[in-house]
XYZ file of C-alpha atoms in Angstrom:
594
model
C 0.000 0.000 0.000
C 1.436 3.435 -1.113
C 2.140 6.597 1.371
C -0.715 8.893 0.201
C -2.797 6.065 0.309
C -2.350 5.650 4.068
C -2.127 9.304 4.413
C -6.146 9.873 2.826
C -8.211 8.173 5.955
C -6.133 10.469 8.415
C -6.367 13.840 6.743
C -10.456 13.026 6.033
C -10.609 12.457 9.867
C -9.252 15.770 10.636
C -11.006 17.537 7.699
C -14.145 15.992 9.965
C -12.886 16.802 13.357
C -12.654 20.589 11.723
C -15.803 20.908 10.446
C -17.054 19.485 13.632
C -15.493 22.145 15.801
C -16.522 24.887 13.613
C -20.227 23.099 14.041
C -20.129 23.800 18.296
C -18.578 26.867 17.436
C -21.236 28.428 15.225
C -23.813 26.446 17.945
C -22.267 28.879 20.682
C -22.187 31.928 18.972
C -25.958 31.355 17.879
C -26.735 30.359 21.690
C -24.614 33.837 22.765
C -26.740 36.054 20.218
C -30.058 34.539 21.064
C -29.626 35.127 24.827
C -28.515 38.437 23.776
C -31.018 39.219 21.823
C -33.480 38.241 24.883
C -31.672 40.370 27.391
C -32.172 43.232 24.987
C -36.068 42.431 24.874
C -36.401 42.533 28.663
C -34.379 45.744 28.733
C -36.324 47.253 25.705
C -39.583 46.387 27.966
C -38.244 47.863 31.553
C -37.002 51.026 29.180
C -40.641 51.130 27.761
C -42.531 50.639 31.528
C -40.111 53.398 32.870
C -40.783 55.737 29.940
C -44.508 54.964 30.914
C -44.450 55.397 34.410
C -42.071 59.284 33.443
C -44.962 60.283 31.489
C -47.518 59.729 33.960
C -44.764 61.038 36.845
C -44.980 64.306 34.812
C -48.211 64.490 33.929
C -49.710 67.966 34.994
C -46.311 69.584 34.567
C -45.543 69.585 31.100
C -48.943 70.179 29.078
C -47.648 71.587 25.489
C -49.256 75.252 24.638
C -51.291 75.001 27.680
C -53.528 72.308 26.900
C -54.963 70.586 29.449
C -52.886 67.757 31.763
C -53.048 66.137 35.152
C -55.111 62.831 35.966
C -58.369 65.292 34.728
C -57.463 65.413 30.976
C -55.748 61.248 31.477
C -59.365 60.435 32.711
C -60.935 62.339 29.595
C -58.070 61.064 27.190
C -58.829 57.386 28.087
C -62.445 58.001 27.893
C -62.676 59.025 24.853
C -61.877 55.891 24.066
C -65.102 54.007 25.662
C -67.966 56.822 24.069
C -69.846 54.366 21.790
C -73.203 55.770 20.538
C -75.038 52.435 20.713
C -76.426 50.921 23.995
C -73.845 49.796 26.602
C -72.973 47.936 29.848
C -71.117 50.491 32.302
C -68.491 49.194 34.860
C -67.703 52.161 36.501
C -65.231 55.582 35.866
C -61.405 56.170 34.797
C -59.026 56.592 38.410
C -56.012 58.498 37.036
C -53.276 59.715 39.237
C -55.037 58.300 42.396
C -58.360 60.206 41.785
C -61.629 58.568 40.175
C -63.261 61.144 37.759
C -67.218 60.380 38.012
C -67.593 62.024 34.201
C -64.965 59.499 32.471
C -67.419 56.377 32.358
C -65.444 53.206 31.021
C -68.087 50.585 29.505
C -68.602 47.743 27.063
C -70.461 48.141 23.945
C -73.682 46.329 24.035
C -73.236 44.557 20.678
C -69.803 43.588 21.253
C -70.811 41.317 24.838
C -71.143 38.217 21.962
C -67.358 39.058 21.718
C -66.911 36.896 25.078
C -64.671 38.319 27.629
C -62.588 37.263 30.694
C -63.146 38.392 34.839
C -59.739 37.682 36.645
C -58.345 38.124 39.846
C -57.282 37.140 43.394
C -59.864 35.928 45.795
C -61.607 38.584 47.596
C -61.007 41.676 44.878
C -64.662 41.961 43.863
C -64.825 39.751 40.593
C -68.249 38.739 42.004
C -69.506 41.975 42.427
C -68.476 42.688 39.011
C -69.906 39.985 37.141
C -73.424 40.627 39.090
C -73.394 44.179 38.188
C -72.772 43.168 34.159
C -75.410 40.801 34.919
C -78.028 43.357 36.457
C -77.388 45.281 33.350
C -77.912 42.585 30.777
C -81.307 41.432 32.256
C -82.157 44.812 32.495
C -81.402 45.747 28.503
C -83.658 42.227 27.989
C -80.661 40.120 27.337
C -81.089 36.603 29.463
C -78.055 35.354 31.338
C -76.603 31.963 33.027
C -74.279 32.012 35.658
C -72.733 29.743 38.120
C -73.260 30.566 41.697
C -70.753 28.175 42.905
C -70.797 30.128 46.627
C -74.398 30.865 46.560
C -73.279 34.256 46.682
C -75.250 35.360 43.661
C -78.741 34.815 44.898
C -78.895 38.818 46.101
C -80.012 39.188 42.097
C -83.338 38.617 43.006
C -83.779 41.067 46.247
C -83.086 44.758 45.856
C -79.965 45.935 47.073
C -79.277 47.933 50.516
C -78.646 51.846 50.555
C -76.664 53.295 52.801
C -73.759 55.858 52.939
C -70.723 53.660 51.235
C -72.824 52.459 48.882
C -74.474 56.192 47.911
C -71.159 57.616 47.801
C -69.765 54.383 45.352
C -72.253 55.187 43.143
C -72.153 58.552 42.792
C -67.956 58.217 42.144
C -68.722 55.756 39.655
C -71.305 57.301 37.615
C -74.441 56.029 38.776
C -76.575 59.107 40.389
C -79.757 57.322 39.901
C -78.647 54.500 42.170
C -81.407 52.857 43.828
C -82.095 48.888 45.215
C -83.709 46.580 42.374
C -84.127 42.990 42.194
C -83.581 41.116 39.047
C -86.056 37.753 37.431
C -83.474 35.149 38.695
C -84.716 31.216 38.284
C -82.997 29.164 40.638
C -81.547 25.829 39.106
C -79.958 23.171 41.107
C -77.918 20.031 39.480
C -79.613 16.854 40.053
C -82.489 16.489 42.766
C -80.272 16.812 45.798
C -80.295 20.460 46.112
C -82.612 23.038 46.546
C -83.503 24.491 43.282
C -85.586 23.276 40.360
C -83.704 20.103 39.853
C -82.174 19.941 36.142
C -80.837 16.747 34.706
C -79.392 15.548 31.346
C -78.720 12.299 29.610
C -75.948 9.839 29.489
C -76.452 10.116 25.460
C -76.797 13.937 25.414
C -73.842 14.474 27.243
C -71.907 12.510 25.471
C -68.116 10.868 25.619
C -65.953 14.094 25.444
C -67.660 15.412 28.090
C -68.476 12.294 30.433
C -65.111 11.527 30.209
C -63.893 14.644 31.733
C -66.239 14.367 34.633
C -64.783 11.032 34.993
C -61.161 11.720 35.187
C -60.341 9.666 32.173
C -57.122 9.327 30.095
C -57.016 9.273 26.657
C -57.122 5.615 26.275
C -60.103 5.231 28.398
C -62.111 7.958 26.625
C -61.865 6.326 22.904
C -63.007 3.325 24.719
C -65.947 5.527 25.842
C -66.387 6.983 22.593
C -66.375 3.603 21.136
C -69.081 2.382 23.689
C -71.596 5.086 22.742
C -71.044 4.059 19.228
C -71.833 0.954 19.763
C -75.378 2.389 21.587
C -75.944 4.729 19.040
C -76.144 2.567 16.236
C -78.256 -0.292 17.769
C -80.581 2.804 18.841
C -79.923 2.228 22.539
C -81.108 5.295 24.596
C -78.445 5.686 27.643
C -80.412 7.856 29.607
C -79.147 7.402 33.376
C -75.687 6.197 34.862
C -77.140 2.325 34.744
C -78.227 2.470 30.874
C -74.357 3.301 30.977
C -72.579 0.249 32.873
C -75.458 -2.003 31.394
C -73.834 -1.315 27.592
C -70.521 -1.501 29.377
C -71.043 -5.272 30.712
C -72.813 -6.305 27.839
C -69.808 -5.400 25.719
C -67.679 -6.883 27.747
C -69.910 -10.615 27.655
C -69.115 -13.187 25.224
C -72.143 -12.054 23.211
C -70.544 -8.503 23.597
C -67.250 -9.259 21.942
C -68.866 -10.761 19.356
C -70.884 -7.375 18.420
C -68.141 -5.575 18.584
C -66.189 -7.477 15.683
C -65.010 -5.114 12.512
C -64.636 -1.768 15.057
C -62.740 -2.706 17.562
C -63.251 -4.291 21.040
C -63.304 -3.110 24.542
C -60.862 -4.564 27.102
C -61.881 -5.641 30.668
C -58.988 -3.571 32.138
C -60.296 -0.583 30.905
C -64.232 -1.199 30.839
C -62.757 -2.138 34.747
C -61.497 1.667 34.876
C -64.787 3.294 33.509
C -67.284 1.365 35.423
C -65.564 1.898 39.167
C -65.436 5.378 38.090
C -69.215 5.136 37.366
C -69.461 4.074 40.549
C -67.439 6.970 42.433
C -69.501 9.136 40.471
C -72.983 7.759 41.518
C -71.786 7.687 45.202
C -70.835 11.446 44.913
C -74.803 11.668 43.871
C -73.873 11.822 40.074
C -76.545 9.314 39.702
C -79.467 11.742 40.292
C -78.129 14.192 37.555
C -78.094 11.679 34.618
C -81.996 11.324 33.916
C -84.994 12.590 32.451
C -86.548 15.088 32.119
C -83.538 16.468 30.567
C -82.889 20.327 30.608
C -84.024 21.985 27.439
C -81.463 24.617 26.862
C -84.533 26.683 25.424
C -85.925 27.470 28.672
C -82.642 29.420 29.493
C -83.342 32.212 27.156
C -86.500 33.392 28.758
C -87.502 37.346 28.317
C -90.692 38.643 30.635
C -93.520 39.742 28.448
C -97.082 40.934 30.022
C -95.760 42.103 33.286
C -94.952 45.275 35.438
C -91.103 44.055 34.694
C -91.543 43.142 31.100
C -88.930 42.601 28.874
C -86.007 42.127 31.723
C -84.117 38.916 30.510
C -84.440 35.677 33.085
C -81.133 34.822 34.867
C -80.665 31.812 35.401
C -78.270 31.045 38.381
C -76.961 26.991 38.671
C -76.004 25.788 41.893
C -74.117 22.865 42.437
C -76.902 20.856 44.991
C -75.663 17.313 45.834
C -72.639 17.774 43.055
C -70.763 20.190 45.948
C -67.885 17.602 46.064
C -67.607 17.261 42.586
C -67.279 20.991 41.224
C -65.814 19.490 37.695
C -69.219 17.800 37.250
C -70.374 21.352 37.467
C -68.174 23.287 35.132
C -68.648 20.220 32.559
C -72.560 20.220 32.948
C -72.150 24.506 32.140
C -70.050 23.621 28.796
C -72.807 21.064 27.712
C -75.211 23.532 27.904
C -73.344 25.650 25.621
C -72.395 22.856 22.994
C -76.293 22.065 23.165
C -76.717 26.152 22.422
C -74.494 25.911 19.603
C -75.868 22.930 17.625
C -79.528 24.394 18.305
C -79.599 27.859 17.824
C -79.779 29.566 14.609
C -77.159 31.940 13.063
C -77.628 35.352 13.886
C -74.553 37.336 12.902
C -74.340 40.869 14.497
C -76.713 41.482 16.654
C -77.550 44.629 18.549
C -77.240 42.687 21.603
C -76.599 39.405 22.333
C -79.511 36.294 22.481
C -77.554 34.718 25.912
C -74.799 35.506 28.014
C -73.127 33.039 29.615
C -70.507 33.226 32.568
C -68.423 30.517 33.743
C -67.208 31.135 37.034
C -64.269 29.207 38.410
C -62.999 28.948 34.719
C -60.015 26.865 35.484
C -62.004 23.833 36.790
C -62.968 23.495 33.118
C -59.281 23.374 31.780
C -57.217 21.593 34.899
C -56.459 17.953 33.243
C -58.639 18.311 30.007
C -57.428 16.449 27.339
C -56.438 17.237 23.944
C -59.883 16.646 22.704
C -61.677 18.606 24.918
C -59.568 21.551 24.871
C -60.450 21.746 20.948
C -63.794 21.382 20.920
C -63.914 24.114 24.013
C -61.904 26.492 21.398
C -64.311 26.053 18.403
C -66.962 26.247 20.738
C -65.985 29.706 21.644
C -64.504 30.330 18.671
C -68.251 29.832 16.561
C -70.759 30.584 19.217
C -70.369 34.374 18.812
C -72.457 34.086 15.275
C -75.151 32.568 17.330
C -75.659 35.558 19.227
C -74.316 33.943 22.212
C -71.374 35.662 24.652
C -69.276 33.882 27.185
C -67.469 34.918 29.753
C -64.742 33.058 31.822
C -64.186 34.265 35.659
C -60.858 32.801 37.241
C -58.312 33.513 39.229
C -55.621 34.181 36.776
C -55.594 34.723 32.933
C -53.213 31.681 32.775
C -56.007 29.518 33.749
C -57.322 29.876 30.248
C -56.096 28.240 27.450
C -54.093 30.749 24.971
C -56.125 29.218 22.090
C -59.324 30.501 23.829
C -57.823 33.371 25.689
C -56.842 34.339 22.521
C -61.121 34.615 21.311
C -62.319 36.835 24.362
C -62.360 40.867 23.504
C -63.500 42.188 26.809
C -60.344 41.984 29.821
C -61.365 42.810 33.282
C -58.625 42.486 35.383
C -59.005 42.561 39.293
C -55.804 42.767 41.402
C -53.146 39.827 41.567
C -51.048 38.754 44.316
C -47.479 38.194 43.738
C -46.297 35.878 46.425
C -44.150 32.956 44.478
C -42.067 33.296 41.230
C -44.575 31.696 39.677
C -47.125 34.471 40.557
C -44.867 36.807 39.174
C -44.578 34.828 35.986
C -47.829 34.741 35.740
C -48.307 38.972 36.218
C -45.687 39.688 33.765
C -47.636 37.374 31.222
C -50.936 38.936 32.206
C -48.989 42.595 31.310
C -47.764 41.498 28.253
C -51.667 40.695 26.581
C -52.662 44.669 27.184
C -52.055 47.100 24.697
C -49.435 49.711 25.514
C -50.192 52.464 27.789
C -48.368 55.478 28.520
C -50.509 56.546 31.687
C -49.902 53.504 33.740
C -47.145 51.046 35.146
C -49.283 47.863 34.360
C -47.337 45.407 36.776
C -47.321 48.087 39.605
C -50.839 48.792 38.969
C -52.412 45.167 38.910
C -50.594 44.304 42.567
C -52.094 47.990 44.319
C -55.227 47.877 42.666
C -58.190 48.553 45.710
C -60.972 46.029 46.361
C -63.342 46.624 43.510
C -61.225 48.060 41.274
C -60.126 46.332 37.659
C -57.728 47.006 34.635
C -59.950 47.161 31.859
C -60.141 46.718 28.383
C -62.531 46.003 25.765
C -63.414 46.278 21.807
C -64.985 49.066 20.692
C -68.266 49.470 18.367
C -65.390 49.149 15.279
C -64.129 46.369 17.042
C -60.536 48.153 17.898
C -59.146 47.301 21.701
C -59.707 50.528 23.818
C -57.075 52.242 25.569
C -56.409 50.627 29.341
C -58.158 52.044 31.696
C -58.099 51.850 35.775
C -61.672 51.315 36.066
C -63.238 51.887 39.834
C -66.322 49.280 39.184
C -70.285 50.611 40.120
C -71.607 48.974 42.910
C -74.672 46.222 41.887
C -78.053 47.888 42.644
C -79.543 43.918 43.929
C -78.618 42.341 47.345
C -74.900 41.919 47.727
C -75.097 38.784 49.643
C -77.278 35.495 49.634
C -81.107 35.499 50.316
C -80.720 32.100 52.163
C -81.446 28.504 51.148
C -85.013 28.621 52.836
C -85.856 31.985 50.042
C -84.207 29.889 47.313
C -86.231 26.495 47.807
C -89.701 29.004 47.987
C -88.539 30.553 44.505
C -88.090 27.737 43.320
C -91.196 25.836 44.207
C -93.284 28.595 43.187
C -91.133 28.554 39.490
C -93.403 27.695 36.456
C -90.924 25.157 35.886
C -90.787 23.096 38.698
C -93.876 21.038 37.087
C -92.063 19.739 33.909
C -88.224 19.414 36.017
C -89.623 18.460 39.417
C -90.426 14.531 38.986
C -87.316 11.942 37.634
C -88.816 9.951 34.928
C -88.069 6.365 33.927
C -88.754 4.664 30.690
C -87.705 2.340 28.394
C -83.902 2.361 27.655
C -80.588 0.397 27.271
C -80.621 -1.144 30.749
C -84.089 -2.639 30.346
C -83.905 -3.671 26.869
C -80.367 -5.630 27.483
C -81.702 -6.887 30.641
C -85.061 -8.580 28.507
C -82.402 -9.715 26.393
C -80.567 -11.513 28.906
C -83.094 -12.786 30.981
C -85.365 -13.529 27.538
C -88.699 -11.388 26.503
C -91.871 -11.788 28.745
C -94.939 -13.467 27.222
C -96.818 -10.181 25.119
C -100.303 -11.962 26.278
C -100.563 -13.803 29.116
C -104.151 -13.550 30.075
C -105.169 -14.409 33.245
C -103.214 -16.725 34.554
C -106.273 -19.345 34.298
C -106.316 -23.387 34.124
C -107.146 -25.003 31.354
C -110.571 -25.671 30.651
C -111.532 -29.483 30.532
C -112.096 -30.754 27.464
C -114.908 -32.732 27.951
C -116.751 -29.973 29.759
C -120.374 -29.730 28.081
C -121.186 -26.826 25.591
C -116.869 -26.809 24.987
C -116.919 -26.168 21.357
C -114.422 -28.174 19.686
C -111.080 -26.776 19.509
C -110.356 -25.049 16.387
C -108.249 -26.377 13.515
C -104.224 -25.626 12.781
C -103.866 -23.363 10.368
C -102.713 -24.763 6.965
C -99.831 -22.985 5.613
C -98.171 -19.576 7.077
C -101.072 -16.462 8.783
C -101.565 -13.877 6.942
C -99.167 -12.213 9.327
C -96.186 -14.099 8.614
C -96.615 -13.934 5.158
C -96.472 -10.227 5.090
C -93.415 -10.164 7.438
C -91.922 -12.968 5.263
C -92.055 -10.715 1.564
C -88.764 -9.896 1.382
C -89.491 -5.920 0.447
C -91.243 -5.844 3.962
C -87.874 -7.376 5.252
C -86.046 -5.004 3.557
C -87.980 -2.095 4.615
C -87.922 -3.222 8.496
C -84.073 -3.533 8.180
C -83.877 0.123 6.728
C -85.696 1.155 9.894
C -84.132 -0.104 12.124
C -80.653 1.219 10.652
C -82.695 4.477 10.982
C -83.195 4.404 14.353
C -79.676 3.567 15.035
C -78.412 6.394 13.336
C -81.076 8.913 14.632
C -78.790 9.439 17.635
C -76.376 11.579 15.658
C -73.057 14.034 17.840
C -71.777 17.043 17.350
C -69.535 18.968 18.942
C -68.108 17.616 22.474
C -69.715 14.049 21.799
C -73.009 15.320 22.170
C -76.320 14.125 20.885
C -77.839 16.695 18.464
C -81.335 17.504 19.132
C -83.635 18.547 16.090
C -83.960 22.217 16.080
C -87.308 23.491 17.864
């Protein structure tokens, strides 16, 4: 073997070895200039809030050519901004410079409330209060509304508020002269028959796999096995109306006979039917069982306007306590986003609306997104994302804006942002984020401002009648003219049983559905005529007539049910009824449009 030929394998390794370094070298300088480039961000930003906070420092001491400056002419600057000439929900009036200017009225365009929004904030900073003044307003303009009262605090809707001095002097700061104590049509709903509202239910069917399997805690795994199991129902037309319809299908599928159905689509294991059934079980013991039922809610009662009365043409609320499902608040959150994907699949388009049809209000938000899966999360976005042309707004309260997904954060164009607490790095993290989704403003220091805000008091932001975000404003919220506090359980059960729909919620009905039929099936049909129950007559007993003779040939019956077109037809029925159980979004059954 020659020299150079030796030589080549060596001088390839260190043309490798070169190239190589030059590789991590490049990597490092790339890794330098990106971290760079992020320190120069976070000084850009700091540089940006200080140049903020200067301006409003020297506000009132350098107005060019003598215009006007000082917090008056920030109040009047910012609202500007929130003078729509349509009908509007008011919050409350611009605080600027540590003074609240009763003229400078911040509020939300009445056609843009379909635009959703979100209420966030530490415990105890008056998000409640908030949310049952936009409430008070709604009803008021005719616009129905559901909301969660998860504390039972929201029950003062229906009583008229109390005056006194702190309350007269609130209102006047914020705008409202013409305070004075109303109560609101509020329809008390409780879930299941173990509280003390008018008891609403819905069925296993209805609420569907998505859903169900969120309320159960399920993985991924476990809910196509779900999905797969209401499949299965669906298309041999078996009605799961209650938690037993449920593990009925489940066991069945599970049988000999089961497995055998279930060949060409797939088959359920016993580990996991295992899984779903003792979660079934948790779930009925937690009183889950006396949800799942008929009569099932009809979402149509929910957007209720008074006609003929002294109050006519105030929208209904419609307040949902939890009842017997206290211990399982998910159940709750889950039932509230059912009754929206039931909204959306029924309702009509609409477009843009002067107002909105429904507003909705999900309070405690992030029990809806903690541990949802993939699928859920999407259907929750195009939920939100397509309800709006329905003439339908929803609004997320939480503690946090993190709590809500970015994909659905993202969809919501009114921001009401009560103070946050910054105890842990992550609470930080979280304000810093929470700055960052605001537009720009020069008049205040927006993570100074959200951790001194006062006890009723909110950032706010919202889209305007062109649908442009309005300038920030530090918004001192208008007390609620109703009852700020609960009427007690013993005034909620009387509204309730004097409700006009306590008759057609009030009883649990019963019929016909998987459980029974796969139970006849097991156990074999009963006899369709049994008479009486009666001996035999004796045969030789006089004035017997003689018995008659067999038919020759098939009845007239069986010959008809023997053509093979009426065989044909029957079989096209049936697959009818299988498939008249269709799902939309979430899983759901779709109900025929009223």
């Amino acid at each position: 073997m020659s020299e150079n030929s030796q030589a080549t394998p060596a001088a390839g390794a260190d043309d490798a070895n070169s190239r190589l370094e030059a590789a991590r070298a490049a990597a490092a300088d790339a890794a330098r200039a990106a971290a760079e480039a992020a320190a120069a961000v976070e000084a850009a930003e700091a540089e940006a809030r200080a140049a903020a906070q200067a301006a409003v420092d020297t506000a009132g001491t350098t107005a060019p050519d003598g215009a006007g400056s000082g917090p008056d002419s920030v109040s009047a600057e910012i609202a500007a901004g929130y003078a729509f000439d349509g009908a509007s929900v008011e919050l409350g009036t611009v605080v600027a410079g540590g003074a609240v200017d009763p003229a400078a009225r911040v509020r939300i365009p009445l056609s843009m409330m379909n635009r959703h929004g979100l209420v966030a904030g530490a415990t105890g900073t008056g998000k409640t209060k908030t949310v049952q003044g936009i409430a008070e307003q709604l009803s008021a303009a005719g616009v129905p509304v559901v909301m969660a009262d998860i504390k039972g605090d929201l029950s003062g809707l229906s009583h008229p508020g109390e005056s006194g001095e702190k309350i007269t002097d609130r209102a006047r700061e914020t705008g409202d002269e013409a305070w004075t104590p109303t109560g609101y049509p509020v329809e008390f709903f409780s879930l299941g028959t173990g509280g003390i509202g008018v008891p609403v239910r819905a069925t296993v069917t209805a609420f569907g796999p998505i859903l169900l399997s969120k309320v159960l805690g399920l993985n991924a795994t476990q809910e196509s096995t779900l999905g797969l199991i209401f499949h299965w129902a669906d298309t041999q037309g078996l009605a799961l109306l209650d938690l037993k319809d449920l593990r009925s299908v489940i066991t069945h599928l599970t049988s000999d006979e089961g497995k055998a159905d279930l060949k060409g689509i797939g088959g359920v294991s016993a580990a996991t039917a295992g899984v779903i059934l003792r979660a079934l079980v948790t779930l009925e013991a937690a009183g889950g069982d006396t949800f799942f039922g008929e009569p099932a809610l009809e979402t149509e009662d929910l957007l209720r306007v008074l006609t003929g009365q002294s109050d006519s043409g105030q929208g209904v609320i419609s307040l949902f306590e939890l009842g017997a499902q206290a211990a399982r608040p998910v159940l709750f959150s889950t039932f509230l986003m059912w009754v929206l994907a039931d909204l959306f699949q029924s309702l009509p388009e609409e477009g843009d609306l002067d107002k909105p049809k429904l507003v909705f209000v999900f309070d405690e938000a992030h029990l809806l997104f903690t541990d949802a899966s993939k699928a859920f999360l999407q259907q929750v976005e195009q939920t939100v994302k397509l309800i709006r042309s329905k003439g339908v707004g929803v609004f997320f309260c939480t503690q946090l804006p993190t709590d809500v997904p970015k994909a659905v954060l993202s969809q919501l164009g009114t921001r009401i942002q009560h103070a946050l607490r910054t105890f842990t790095p992550d609470d930080q993290k979280a304000l810093s984020k929470t700055v960052r989704t605001y537009p720009v403003t020069a008049h205040y220091d927006l993570e100074e401002t959200l951790t001194t805000l006062g006890t009723g008091e909110a950032v706010v932001t919202v889209l305007s009648e062109k649908g442009a975000p309005t300038p920030v404003a530090w918004t001192r919220i208008r007390p609620p003219r109703s009852l700020m506090d609960t009427i007690g359980d013993a005034a909620i059960a009387d509204a309730a049983r004097a409700s006009s729909l306590a008759a057609k919620y009030g009883e649990t009905i019963d019929r016909e559905s998987a459980y029974e039929k796969l139970t006849a099936k097991v156990t074999g049909a009963p006899d369709l005529d049994p008479g009486l129950g009666l001996p035999p007559l004796p045969s030789d007993l006089p004035g017997t007539p003689p018995p008659a003779p067999a038919p020759e040939g098939p009845t007239v019956a069986e010959q008809i049910l023997g053509n093979a077109a009426v065989k044909s037809f029957l079989r096209s029925a049936a697959s009818s009824a299988g498939r008249e159980i269709s799902r939309s979004v979430f899983g759901t059954g779709r109900r025929r449009r009223r």
